[in-house]
Short mmCIF file of C-alpha atoms in Angstrom, two decimals:
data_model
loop_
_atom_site.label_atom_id
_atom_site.label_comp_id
_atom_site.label_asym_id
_atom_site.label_seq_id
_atom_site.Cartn_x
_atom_site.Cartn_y
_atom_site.Cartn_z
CA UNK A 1141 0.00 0.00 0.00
CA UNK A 1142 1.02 3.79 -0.68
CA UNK A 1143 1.73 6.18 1.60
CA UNK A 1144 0.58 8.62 -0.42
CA UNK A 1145 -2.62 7.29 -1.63
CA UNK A 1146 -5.20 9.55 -3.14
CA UNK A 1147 -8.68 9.77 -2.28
CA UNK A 1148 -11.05 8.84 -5.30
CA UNK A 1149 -14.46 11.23 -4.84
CA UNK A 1150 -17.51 10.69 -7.82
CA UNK A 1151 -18.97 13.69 -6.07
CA UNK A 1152 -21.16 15.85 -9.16
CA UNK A 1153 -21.12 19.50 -10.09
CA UNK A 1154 -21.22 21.59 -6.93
CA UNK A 1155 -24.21 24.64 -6.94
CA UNK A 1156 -21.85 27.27 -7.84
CA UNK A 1157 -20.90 25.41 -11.27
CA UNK A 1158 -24.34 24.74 -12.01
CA UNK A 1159 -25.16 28.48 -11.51
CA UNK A 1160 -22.90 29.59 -13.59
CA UNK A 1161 -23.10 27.35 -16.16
CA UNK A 1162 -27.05 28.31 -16.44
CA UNK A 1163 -26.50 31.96 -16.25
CA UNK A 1164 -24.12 31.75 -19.06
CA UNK A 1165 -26.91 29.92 -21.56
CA UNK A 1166 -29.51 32.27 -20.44
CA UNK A 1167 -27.32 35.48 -21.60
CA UNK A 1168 -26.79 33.29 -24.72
CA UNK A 1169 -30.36 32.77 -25.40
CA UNK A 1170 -31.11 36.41 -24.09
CA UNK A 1171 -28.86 37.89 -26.95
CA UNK A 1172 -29.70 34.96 -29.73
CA UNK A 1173 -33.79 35.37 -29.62
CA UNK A 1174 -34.54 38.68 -31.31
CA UNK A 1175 -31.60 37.81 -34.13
CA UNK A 1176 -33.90 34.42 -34.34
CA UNK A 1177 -37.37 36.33 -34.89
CA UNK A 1178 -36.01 38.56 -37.38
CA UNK A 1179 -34.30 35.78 -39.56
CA UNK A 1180 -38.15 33.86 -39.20
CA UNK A 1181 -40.24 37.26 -39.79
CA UNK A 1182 -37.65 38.08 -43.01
CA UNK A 1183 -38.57 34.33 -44.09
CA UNK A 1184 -41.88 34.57 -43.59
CA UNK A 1185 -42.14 37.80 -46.13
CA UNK A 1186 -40.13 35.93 -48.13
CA UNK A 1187 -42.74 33.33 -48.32
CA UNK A 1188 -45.53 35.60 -49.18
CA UNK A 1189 -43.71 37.68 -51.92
CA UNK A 1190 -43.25 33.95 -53.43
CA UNK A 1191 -47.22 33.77 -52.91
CA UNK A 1192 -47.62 36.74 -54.60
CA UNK A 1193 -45.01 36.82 -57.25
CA UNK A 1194 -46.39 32.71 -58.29
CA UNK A 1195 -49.74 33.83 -58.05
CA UNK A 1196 -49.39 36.83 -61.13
CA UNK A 1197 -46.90 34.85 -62.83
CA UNK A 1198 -49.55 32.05 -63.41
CA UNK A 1199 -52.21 34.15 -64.08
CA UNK A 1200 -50.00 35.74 -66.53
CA UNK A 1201 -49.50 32.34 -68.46
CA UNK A 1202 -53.18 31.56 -68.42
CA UNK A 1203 -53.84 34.58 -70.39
CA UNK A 1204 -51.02 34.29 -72.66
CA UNK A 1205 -52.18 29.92 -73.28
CA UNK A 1206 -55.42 30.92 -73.53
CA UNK A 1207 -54.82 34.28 -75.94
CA UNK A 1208 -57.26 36.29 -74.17
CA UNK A 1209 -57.86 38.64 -71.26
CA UNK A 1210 -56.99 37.35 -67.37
CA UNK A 1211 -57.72 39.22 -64.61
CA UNK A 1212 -57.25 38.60 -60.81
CA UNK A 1213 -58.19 40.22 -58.02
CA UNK A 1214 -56.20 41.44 -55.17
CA UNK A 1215 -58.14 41.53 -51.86
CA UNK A 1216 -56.08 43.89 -48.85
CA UNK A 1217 -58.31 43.18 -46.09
CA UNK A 1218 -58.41 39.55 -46.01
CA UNK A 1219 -55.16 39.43 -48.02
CA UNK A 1220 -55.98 36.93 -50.76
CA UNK A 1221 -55.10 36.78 -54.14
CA UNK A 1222 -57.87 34.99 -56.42
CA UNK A 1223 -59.72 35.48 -59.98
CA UNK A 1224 -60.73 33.17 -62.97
CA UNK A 1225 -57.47 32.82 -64.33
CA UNK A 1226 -55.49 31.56 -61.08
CA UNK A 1227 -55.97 27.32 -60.91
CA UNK A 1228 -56.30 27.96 -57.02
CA UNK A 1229 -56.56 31.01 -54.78
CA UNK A 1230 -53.76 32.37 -52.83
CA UNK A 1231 -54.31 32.85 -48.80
CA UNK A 1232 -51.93 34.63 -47.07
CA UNK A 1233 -52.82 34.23 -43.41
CA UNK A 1234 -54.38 37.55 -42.49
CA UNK A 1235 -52.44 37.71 -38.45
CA UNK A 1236 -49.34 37.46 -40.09
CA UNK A 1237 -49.53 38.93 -43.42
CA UNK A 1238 -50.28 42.53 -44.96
CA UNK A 1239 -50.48 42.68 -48.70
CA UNK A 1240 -50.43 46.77 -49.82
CA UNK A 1241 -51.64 47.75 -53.19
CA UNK A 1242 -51.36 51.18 -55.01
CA UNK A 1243 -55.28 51.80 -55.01
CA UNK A 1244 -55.27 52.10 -59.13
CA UNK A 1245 -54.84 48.48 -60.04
CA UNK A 1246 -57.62 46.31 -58.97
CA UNK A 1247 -58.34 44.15 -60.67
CA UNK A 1248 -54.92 42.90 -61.96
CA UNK A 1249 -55.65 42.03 -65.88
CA UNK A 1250 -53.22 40.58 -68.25
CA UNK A 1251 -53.75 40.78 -71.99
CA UNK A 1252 -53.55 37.43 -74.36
CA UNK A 1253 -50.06 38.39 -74.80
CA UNK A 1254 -49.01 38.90 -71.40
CA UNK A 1255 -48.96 42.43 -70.68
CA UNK A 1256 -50.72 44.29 -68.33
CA UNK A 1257 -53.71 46.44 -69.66
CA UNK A 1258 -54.01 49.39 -67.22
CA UNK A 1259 -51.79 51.18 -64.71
CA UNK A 1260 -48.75 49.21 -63.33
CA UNK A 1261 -49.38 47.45 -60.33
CA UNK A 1262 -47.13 47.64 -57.10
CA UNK A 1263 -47.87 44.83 -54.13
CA UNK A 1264 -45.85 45.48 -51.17
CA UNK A 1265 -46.13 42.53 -48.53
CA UNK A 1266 -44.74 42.71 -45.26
CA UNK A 1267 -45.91 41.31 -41.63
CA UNK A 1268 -47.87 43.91 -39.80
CA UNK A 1269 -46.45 43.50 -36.30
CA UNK A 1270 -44.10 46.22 -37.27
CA UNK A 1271 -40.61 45.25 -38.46
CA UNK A 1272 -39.04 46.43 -40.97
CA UNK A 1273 -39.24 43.48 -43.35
CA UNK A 1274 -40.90 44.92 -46.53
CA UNK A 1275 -41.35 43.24 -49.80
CA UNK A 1276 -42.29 44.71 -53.17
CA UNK A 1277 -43.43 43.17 -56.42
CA UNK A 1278 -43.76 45.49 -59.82
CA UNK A 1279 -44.93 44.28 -62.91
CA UNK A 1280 -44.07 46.46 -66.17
CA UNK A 1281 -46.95 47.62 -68.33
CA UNK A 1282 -45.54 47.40 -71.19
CA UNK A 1283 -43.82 43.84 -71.30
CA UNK A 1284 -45.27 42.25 -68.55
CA UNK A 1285 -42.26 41.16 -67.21
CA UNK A 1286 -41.99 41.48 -63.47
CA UNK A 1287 -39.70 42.73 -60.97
CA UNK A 1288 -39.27 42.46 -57.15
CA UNK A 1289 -37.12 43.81 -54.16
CA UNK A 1290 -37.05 45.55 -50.95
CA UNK A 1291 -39.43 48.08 -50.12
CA UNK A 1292 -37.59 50.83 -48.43
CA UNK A 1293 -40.58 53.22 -46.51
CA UNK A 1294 -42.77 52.48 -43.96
CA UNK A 1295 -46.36 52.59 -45.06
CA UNK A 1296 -48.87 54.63 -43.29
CA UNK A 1297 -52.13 53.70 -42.53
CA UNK A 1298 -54.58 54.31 -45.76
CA UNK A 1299 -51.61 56.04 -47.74
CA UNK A 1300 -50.55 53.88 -51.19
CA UNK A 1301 -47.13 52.56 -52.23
CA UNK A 1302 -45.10 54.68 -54.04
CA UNK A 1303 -42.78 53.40 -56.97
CA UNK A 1304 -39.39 55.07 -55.97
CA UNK A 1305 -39.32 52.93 -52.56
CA UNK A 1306 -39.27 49.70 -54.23
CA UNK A 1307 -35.47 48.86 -55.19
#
């Protein structure tokens, strides 16, 4: 036997380790959470420009297979998307959504050849909890073809989009 022979303990964690080891997740998770609801907010507009975007793009091509006039409608209150020429109506869920329109274009209608008969529409979709997550969709009169980006401005209540803000 040893003289020197050292004591084996399986004692656990003591308190203090345990403390700090929980303190130092909850700062962690303290400075992670808002950096994780902007990244699913900035998805979830993402999402619904796709909505959007899909939903004239198709009703686009049903006017240009069919050679004649397409039009859809674009509802802000309820925020849906539907019309004769769509092959199913677009939802966006109303709590989490906010589909703006400049007031001039409803309905949306599409000419046999694709191009858009009337003023150029501007959809701006963003959540309406208040971040600044803000997407636009543009389609050109004259072509038809469409573009899309961030929209810049905040929106006021009852005031329209405005071109320049959409880049």
């Amino acid at each position: 036997m040893s003289l020197y022979a050292a004591r084996k303990s399986n004692s656990g964690f003591t308190l203090i380790e345990m403390l700090v080891t929980i303190i130092i997740i909850g700062v962690i998770a303290a400075i992670a959470t808002p950096n994780f609801l902007g990244l699913l907010n900035r998805n979830r507009v993402n999402q619904a420009q796709r909505q959007v975007e899909g939903a004239l793009k198709e009703a686009q091509r049903q006017a240009m297979r069919k050679g004649k006039q397409c039009s859809i409608n674009v509802n802000i209150t309820d925020s849906t998307i539907s019309g004769g020429c769509l092959l199913s109506n677009r939802e966006l869920n109303t709590d989490s959504y906010k589909i703006q329109l400049n007031s001039t274009t409803t309905p949306i209608t599409f000419s046999g050849k694709g191009n858009i008969t009337g003023a150029t529409p501007l959809l701006v979709v963003s959540i309406p909890n208040g971040t600044d997550s803000r997407k636009c969709v543009v389609i050109d009169s004259l072509l038809g073809s469409q573009r899309s980006g961030d929209y810049s401005e905040a929106i006021a209540a009852g005031a329209t989009p405005v071109y320049a803000n959409c880049q």
